[in-house]
Amino acid sequence: MLRPLLIISSLAFAAAAHAAEAGKVIFAAGQAQVADKAGAEGTSVQEGELLMTGKDGFLYVKTVDNGLFILRPNTKARIVAYHIDQKNPANNRIKLELISGVARSKSGDAVKQARQNFRFNTPVAAIGVRGTDFTVYTDQETSRVTVLTGGVVVSGFAGGCNPDGVGPCEGAASRELFAGQRGQLLQVKRGDTAPQLLQSSSTGPDQVSPPRADEPVAKSGSTGGSSASGPVLDARKSNDFDKLVKGPSQPTQPPPSKDPVITPPLDPVVVGPEPDPIKPPPVVVEPPPPPKQLVWGRWQSFAGAEITLDLEKQLNSENKKVALRRNYALFQTPGAEYVVPERGSVGFNLQASEAYVYTADGALPSEAKISNGKLNVDFGARTFTTGFDLTTASGELFKMNSEGAVGYNGRLTGNELWKAPTNMNVEGQLSNENGGAAAYIFDRRLDDQRIINGATYWGAQK
């Protein structure tokens, strides 16, 4: 029996040796525990350790990359993995798990450098981030998510989405939620493939388990940057807040006089000559606003490939999100609305594009080339067809095609993948900029191990 025991002991020691510190407790109140230790301030939190709070417990964990993981009362959670690769941040791997209760997650620096490798699991759902501060409630049957800053992508465990995966589950059944969607939440029930978008009510995370008064307040319009000192626990100043809401006090009006009011006699009315007629001012016609402009690009960086779009800046600007699929996003600036003509058709020439192939083994993405692009829009039928040749770095050729609908405001929505000849997901927008333009984001699974994701920009044929 000695040899098996030695083997088991060796394996246990090896597992412990590979567990890294994920963070430290910076605040604890009430009943709080880290594994078999009391959750006191300064307690180290290792990967895989179970975090628990009782009915009066709160636990604030500052992660090693200056993020924040908060457990509210009656909560069980675990930091499953917090692997940071300083030399190659694209290899960062972060995974959190909420078993039951209410928890809040604020992304740290490592998450922002490799959002494609962040996963927050509940018993029924997978949550990915867009550079985010969000709160989750869960039990064994239902999960609900609200967003404070940034955005999340949520999917139920079904199809290719499973709890063992790394990074967000993105596909036809996933749904996104952003901080600008005030008063809304995403709900996933066991067995659901797609989350439901609901109005926040008494069942939202903050209503089920409200935050303490000293829980950090999400700043509206935050760009997600973190200071070197990390999270700061500033108490809310309720008195100052009341003053801001109510405004400065108004001066007291003097009481009315008790003396009798004497009305002086009126002067006689003198009728003079007719005044000159008033000439109306000239009518000034304001020029129409410029058409909405298309803003698109890749918000995730790779080795040797810097970002081409600042996602958080766009989300916190006046620009409107059109599409966000994996690592590419499309926005519209304010301006004149695009009005779809009632009849006719137009063709577009491909002017710019970018695409990368992603593999399941976590290797660095490889760039693919796009050529022979075509995009045609039939306004009378409100439909579009598009396609192009995609060539991988190894020389493989894929024929990419999609058909879909044109919305009343010029929105392009591709058909489902099972509807031939469509073999890629497409979301895009028509615009009047530069005499006519279009852009769309696309993705497609090439095989069991590879996914292609990219963006295209088109100009109307003159």
XYZ file of C-alpha atoms in Angstrom:
462
model
C 0.000 0.000 0.000
C 2.983 2.273 0.527
C 3.711 2.796 -3.186
C 0.113 3.891 -4.148
C 0.043 6.245 -1.178
C 3.348 7.757 -2.247
C 2.026 8.237 -5.792
C -1.159 9.915 -4.561
C 0.822 12.145 -2.215
C 3.180 13.089 -5.043
C 0.288 14.009 -7.332
C -1.334 16.119 -4.630
C 1.965 17.890 -3.974
C 2.445 18.521 -7.716
C -1.046 20.006 -8.026
C -0.387 22.287 -5.062
C 2.972 23.304 -6.481
C 1.361 24.472 -9.722
C -1.393 26.488 -7.987
C -0.467 30.180 -8.210
C -1.586 33.145 -6.168
C -4.613 34.735 -7.821
C -5.034 37.664 -5.434
C -5.374 38.868 -1.852
C -8.316 39.733 0.390
C -8.467 43.528 0.793
C -11.691 43.611 2.819
C -13.793 41.094 4.744
C -16.849 41.458 6.950
C -19.069 38.976 8.758
C -18.686 35.287 8.008
C -16.117 34.951 5.191
C -13.762 32.087 4.364
C -10.934 31.314 1.921
C -10.631 27.495 1.668
C -10.081 26.383 5.288
C -8.884 29.834 6.449
C -10.799 32.826 7.755
C -11.160 35.451 5.048
C -9.233 38.201 6.821
C -7.631 41.219 5.177
C -4.296 40.240 3.621
C -5.212 36.560 3.193
C -3.709 35.115 0.013
C -6.131 33.518 -2.479
C -4.715 30.657 -4.542
C -6.048 29.315 -7.833
C -8.789 26.744 -7.219
C -9.516 27.693 -3.597
C -13.180 27.839 -2.574
C -14.383 31.278 -1.408
C -17.463 31.407 0.842
C -19.558 34.011 2.667
C -22.327 33.507 5.218
C -25.589 35.367 5.623
C -23.763 38.505 6.841
C -20.504 38.006 4.952
C -18.705 40.136 2.361
C -15.357 39.333 0.732
C -13.392 41.680 -1.557
C -10.482 40.091 -3.449
C -7.965 42.216 -5.351
C -6.540 40.061 -8.153
C -2.845 40.073 -9.039
C -3.542 42.267 -12.094
C -5.451 44.935 -10.129
C -8.898 43.523 -10.864
C -11.645 43.054 -8.286
C -13.735 40.000 -7.353
C -16.463 40.701 -4.774
C -18.608 38.097 -3.005
C -21.804 39.271 -1.307
C -23.677 37.310 1.429
C -24.501 33.583 1.040
C -22.125 33.153 -1.903
C -19.752 30.398 -3.032
C -17.198 31.051 -5.765
C -13.775 30.035 -6.990
C -10.931 31.621 -8.962
C -10.317 28.540 -11.093
C -7.297 29.872 -12.993
C -5.312 33.117 -13.097
C -2.362 32.493 -15.403
C -0.492 35.607 -16.538
C 2.237 35.481 -19.190
C 4.255 38.682 -18.824
C 6.283 38.037 -21.993
C 3.279 37.173 -24.163
C 0.026 38.610 -22.732
C -1.968 36.886 -25.498
C -1.381 33.664 -23.508
C -3.084 34.976 -20.352
C -5.767 32.557 -19.070
C -8.340 33.732 -16.502
C -11.330 31.698 -15.334
C -13.780 32.492 -12.523
C -16.649 30.350 -11.257
C -19.727 31.446 -9.327
C -21.334 28.383 -7.752
C -24.194 30.168 -5.984
C -25.082 33.631 -4.701
C -24.096 37.073 -6.010
C -20.624 38.191 -7.159
C -19.166 41.159 -8.995
C -16.166 41.015 -11.333
C -14.131 44.032 -12.462
C -11.559 43.230 -15.143
C -7.883 43.629 -14.328
C -4.991 44.450 -16.669
C -4.366 40.826 -17.728
C -8.015 40.368 -18.712
C -7.955 43.519 -20.836
C -4.865 42.216 -22.670
C -6.488 38.858 -23.531
C -10.252 39.138 -23.304
C -10.542 36.190 -25.676
C -9.153 33.979 -22.879
C -11.428 35.137 -20.028
C -14.353 33.011 -18.842
C -16.809 33.481 -15.942
C -18.850 30.297 -15.403
C -22.068 29.707 -13.483
C -23.853 26.344 -13.216
C -25.871 27.179 -16.359
C -24.013 29.869 -18.339
C -20.691 31.090 -19.737
C -19.856 34.812 -19.591
C -17.172 36.606 -21.595
C -16.175 40.261 -21.405
C -15.580 43.315 -23.583
C -13.524 45.099 -20.902
C -16.032 45.026 -18.158
C -17.421 45.512 -14.653
C -20.470 43.285 -14.134
C -22.546 41.571 -11.426
C -24.022 38.041 -11.493
C -26.657 36.187 -9.491
C -26.976 32.424 -9.784
C -28.445 29.320 -8.252
C -28.337 25.837 -9.776
C -31.126 26.589 -12.286
C -30.965 30.291 -13.229
C -28.324 32.987 -13.749
C -28.868 36.749 -14.201
C -26.247 39.284 -15.347
C -26.176 43.100 -15.180
C -23.409 45.387 -16.510
C -21.920 48.450 -14.786
C -19.314 49.415 -17.423
C -18.306 47.893 -20.757
C -20.199 44.831 -21.982
C -20.548 41.048 -21.710
C -21.391 38.167 -24.039
C -23.485 35.397 -22.436
C -24.401 31.894 -23.601
C -26.087 28.865 -22.091
C -24.226 25.563 -21.970
C -25.367 23.907 -25.190
C -23.875 22.816 -28.486
C -20.216 23.776 -28.609
C -20.373 25.798 -25.369
C -19.357 23.779 -22.309
C -18.034 24.601 -18.809
C -14.532 23.335 -19.613
C -13.986 25.835 -22.417
C -11.678 28.865 -22.416
C -12.899 32.319 -23.398
C -16.409 33.459 -24.324
C -18.909 31.252 -26.159
C -19.843 33.280 -29.232
C -22.315 32.087 -31.795
C -25.875 32.370 -33.017
C -27.250 31.599 -29.520
C -25.059 34.048 -27.566
C -26.354 37.459 -26.506
C -24.553 40.696 -25.604
C -25.383 43.266 -22.911
C -23.731 46.676 -22.513
C -23.697 49.298 -19.771
C -25.724 51.660 -21.955
C -28.714 49.281 -21.706
C -29.751 50.690 -18.344
C -32.352 48.747 -16.389
C -31.888 45.525 -18.378
C -30.349 42.143 -17.605
C -29.627 38.840 -19.344
C -31.169 35.682 -17.860
C -30.205 32.072 -18.597
C -32.168 29.093 -17.309
C -30.882 25.525 -17.281
C -31.402 23.997 -20.703
C -31.725 27.357 -22.502
C -29.509 27.777 -25.542
C -29.986 31.550 -25.763
C -30.235 34.086 -22.899
C -33.312 36.276 -22.493
C -33.053 40.081 -22.382
C -35.320 41.247 -19.533
C -36.086 44.406 -17.608
C -34.248 44.411 -14.293
C -36.661 43.802 -11.415
C -36.698 42.469 -7.868
C -34.770 39.426 -9.116
C -31.711 41.368 -10.359
C -28.343 40.724 -8.627
C -28.344 44.043 -6.725
C -31.914 43.455 -5.571
C -31.292 39.876 -4.424
C -28.136 40.878 -2.522
C -27.496 44.652 -2.338
C -23.912 45.976 -2.210
C -22.373 47.429 0.924
C -22.196 51.226 1.132
C -18.403 51.053 0.722
C -18.438 48.852 -2.385
C -16.595 50.747 -5.169
C -18.988 52.641 -7.402
C -18.653 52.098 -11.158
C -17.806 55.387 -12.823
C -19.985 56.191 -15.805
C -17.900 56.601 -18.929
C -14.906 54.816 -17.441
C -12.396 53.656 -19.976
C -11.475 50.706 -17.883
C -7.976 51.890 -16.944
C -6.616 50.822 -13.577
C -4.237 52.703 -11.341
C -1.179 51.164 -9.831
C -2.805 51.111 -6.416
C -5.770 49.103 -7.689
C -9.345 49.358 -6.359
C -10.085 52.025 -3.764
C -12.959 51.576 -1.325
C -14.490 55.052 -1.152
C -17.713 55.353 0.849
C -20.633 57.041 -0.883
C -21.287 60.510 0.441
C -25.063 60.476 0.913
C -25.267 64.033 2.263
C -23.431 65.457 -0.744
C -25.611 63.345 -3.034
C -28.774 64.766 -1.450
C -27.457 68.271 -1.980
C -26.744 67.545 -5.649
C -30.195 66.103 -6.193
C -32.116 68.755 -4.320
C -29.955 71.697 -5.445
C -29.211 74.842 -3.399
C -31.934 76.053 -1.086
C -34.086 78.905 -2.388
C -34.158 82.278 -0.545
C -37.189 82.766 1.627
C -39.771 85.164 0.171
C -40.837 88.034 2.504
C -44.377 87.724 3.878
C -47.006 89.785 2.094
C -47.623 93.261 3.466
C -50.708 93.740 5.637
C -51.108 97.366 4.530
C -53.975 98.072 2.074
C -52.974 98.193 -1.583
C -53.635 101.578 -3.188
C -54.000 101.567 -6.952
C -52.791 104.851 -8.532
C -55.039 106.511 -11.136
C -54.449 105.497 -14.720
C -53.011 107.989 -17.205
C -55.248 108.822 -20.179
C -54.598 106.734 -23.275
C -53.114 108.739 -26.153
C -53.595 107.251 -29.628
C -50.593 107.957 -31.854
C -49.879 107.291 -35.529
C -49.797 103.737 -36.851
C -46.356 102.146 -36.429
C -44.407 100.985 -39.437
C -45.118 97.378 -40.365
C -42.603 94.894 -38.881
C -40.582 93.102 -41.492
C -40.126 89.416 -40.683
C -36.499 88.282 -40.509
C -35.216 86.304 -43.468
C -35.752 82.554 -43.238
C -32.486 80.755 -42.558
C -32.421 77.198 -43.858
C -30.112 75.035 -41.781
C -27.945 72.704 -43.877
C -28.754 69.019 -43.370
C -26.449 67.110 -41.021
C -23.750 64.989 -42.637
C -24.528 61.303 -43.134
C -23.583 58.843 -40.417
C -20.034 57.588 -40.817
C -18.972 53.945 -40.436
C -16.272 53.197 -37.847
C -14.879 49.654 -37.842
C -11.835 47.688 -36.764
C -10.249 45.068 -34.514
C -10.264 45.821 -30.781
C -8.073 42.874 -29.690
C -4.285 42.995 -30.166
C -2.003 40.080 -31.020
C 1.761 39.715 -31.221
C 2.801 42.114 -33.974
C -0.783 43.266 -34.638
C -1.902 46.332 -32.682
C -5.584 47.169 -32.254
C -7.265 49.218 -34.960
C -10.306 50.199 -32.852
C -10.534 51.323 -29.213
C -13.648 49.411 -28.156
C -14.157 51.020 -24.759
C -13.734 54.495 -26.220
C -16.389 53.717 -28.826
C -18.779 52.220 -26.254
C -18.492 55.336 -24.099
C -18.908 57.779 -27.006
C -22.003 59.027 -28.851
C -21.388 56.482 -31.585
C -23.938 53.683 -31.951
C -22.912 50.026 -31.978
C -24.003 48.195 -35.127
C -22.196 44.874 -34.721
C -19.671 43.233 -32.409
C -18.589 39.720 -33.319
C -15.584 38.216 -31.540
C -12.645 40.623 -32.017
C -14.165 43.021 -34.586
C -16.723 45.787 -34.081
C -18.702 48.230 -36.257
C -20.109 51.576 -35.082
C -21.944 54.563 -36.594
C -21.317 58.216 -35.776
C -24.249 60.608 -35.169
C -25.689 62.154 -38.328
C -28.426 61.914 -40.917
C -30.209 58.565 -40.945
C -29.766 56.272 -43.912
C -33.075 55.928 -45.793
C -33.431 52.797 -47.925
C -34.689 53.542 -51.470
C -37.994 51.901 -52.440
C -36.626 50.397 -55.649
C -33.458 49.823 -57.620
C -30.210 48.025 -56.828
C -26.565 48.884 -56.285
C -23.271 47.008 -56.374
C -20.259 47.644 -54.152
C -16.505 47.224 -54.602
C -14.363 45.861 -51.776
C -12.073 48.668 -50.553
C -10.620 47.393 -47.264
C -10.663 44.193 -45.208
C -8.948 42.228 -42.460
C -9.404 38.692 -41.100
C -7.653 36.274 -38.722
C -7.885 32.522 -38.183
C -8.169 31.341 -34.546
C -7.336 27.799 -33.433
C -8.713 25.786 -30.518
C -5.216 25.082 -29.135
C -4.751 28.741 -28.180
C -1.960 29.430 -30.703
C -1.486 32.980 -31.974
C -4.053 33.892 -34.658
C -2.828 33.898 -38.264
C -3.835 36.533 -40.805
C -5.926 35.534 -43.839
C -6.285 37.369 -47.158
C -9.588 38.423 -48.764
C -10.001 38.848 -52.542
C -12.613 38.841 -55.329
C -15.215 40.492 -53.128
C -18.753 41.232 -54.276
C -21.707 42.874 -52.547
C -25.045 43.593 -54.222
C -28.146 45.146 -52.665
C -31.685 44.840 -54.095
C -33.668 47.680 -52.525
C -37.003 46.586 -53.975
C -36.724 43.121 -52.421
C -34.845 44.442 -49.349
C -32.158 41.749 -49.731
C -28.401 41.527 -50.221
C -25.892 38.963 -51.494
C -22.176 38.998 -50.745
C -19.148 36.759 -51.106
C -15.372 36.645 -51.396
C -12.400 34.293 -51.544
C -10.536 33.776 -48.269
C -6.980 32.412 -48.358
C -5.300 31.254 -45.142
C -1.615 31.692 -44.313
C -1.034 28.080 -45.395
C -2.651 28.699 -48.801
C -6.051 27.039 -48.246
C -8.911 28.650 -50.197
C -12.418 29.052 -48.770
C -15.423 30.417 -50.667
C -17.320 32.701 -48.287
C -20.970 33.528 -49.054
C -23.982 35.096 -47.399
C -27.454 36.268 -48.288
C -29.708 38.256 -46.008
C -32.135 41.078 -45.334
C -31.784 44.872 -45.540
C -33.545 46.740 -42.728
C -35.438 50.004 -43.107
C -32.390 51.904 -41.772
C -29.856 50.074 -43.947
C -28.936 47.372 -41.440
C -27.555 44.174 -43.029
C -28.473 40.883 -41.323
C -27.263 37.613 -42.815
C -29.383 34.470 -43.043
C -28.872 31.494 -40.728
C -25.978 29.201 -41.689
C -28.272 26.298 -42.553
C -29.927 28.359 -45.296
C -27.811 27.752 -48.441
C -25.750 29.319 -49.930
C -24.991 31.193 -46.675
C -21.935 29.759 -44.902
C -20.846 32.699 -42.721
C -22.469 34.963 -40.113
C -22.810 38.585 -41.276
C -23.853 41.805 -39.480
C -23.388 45.178 -41.174
C -24.664 48.586 -42.254
C -25.223 50.702 -45.375
C -24.202 54.379 -45.321
C -24.420 57.492 -47.514
C -20.819 58.455 -46.718
C -18.533 59.024 -49.701
C -21.457 58.680 -52.101
C -22.446 55.243 -50.790
C -20.650 52.727 -48.594
C -21.168 49.551 -46.581
C -19.315 47.557 -43.934
C -19.916 44.267 -42.164
C -18.382 41.958 -39.562
C -18.276 38.223 -40.320
C -17.244 34.926 -38.763
C -17.396 31.238 -39.633
C -16.164 27.906 -38.303
C -13.755 26.518 -40.919
C -13.465 23.093 -39.247
C -13.477 21.528 -35.774
C -10.304 23.372 -34.792
C -10.447 26.738 -36.593
C -12.655 29.849 -36.708
C -12.315 32.813 -39.075
C -13.309 36.327 -37.937
C -12.934 39.604 -39.820
C -14.389 42.789 -41.277
C -14.934 44.298 -44.734
C -15.526 47.848 -46.020
C -17.125 48.580 -49.411
C -17.667 51.560 -51.720
C -20.639 51.940 -54.063
C -19.932 51.410 -57.745
C -20.127 54.737 -59.553
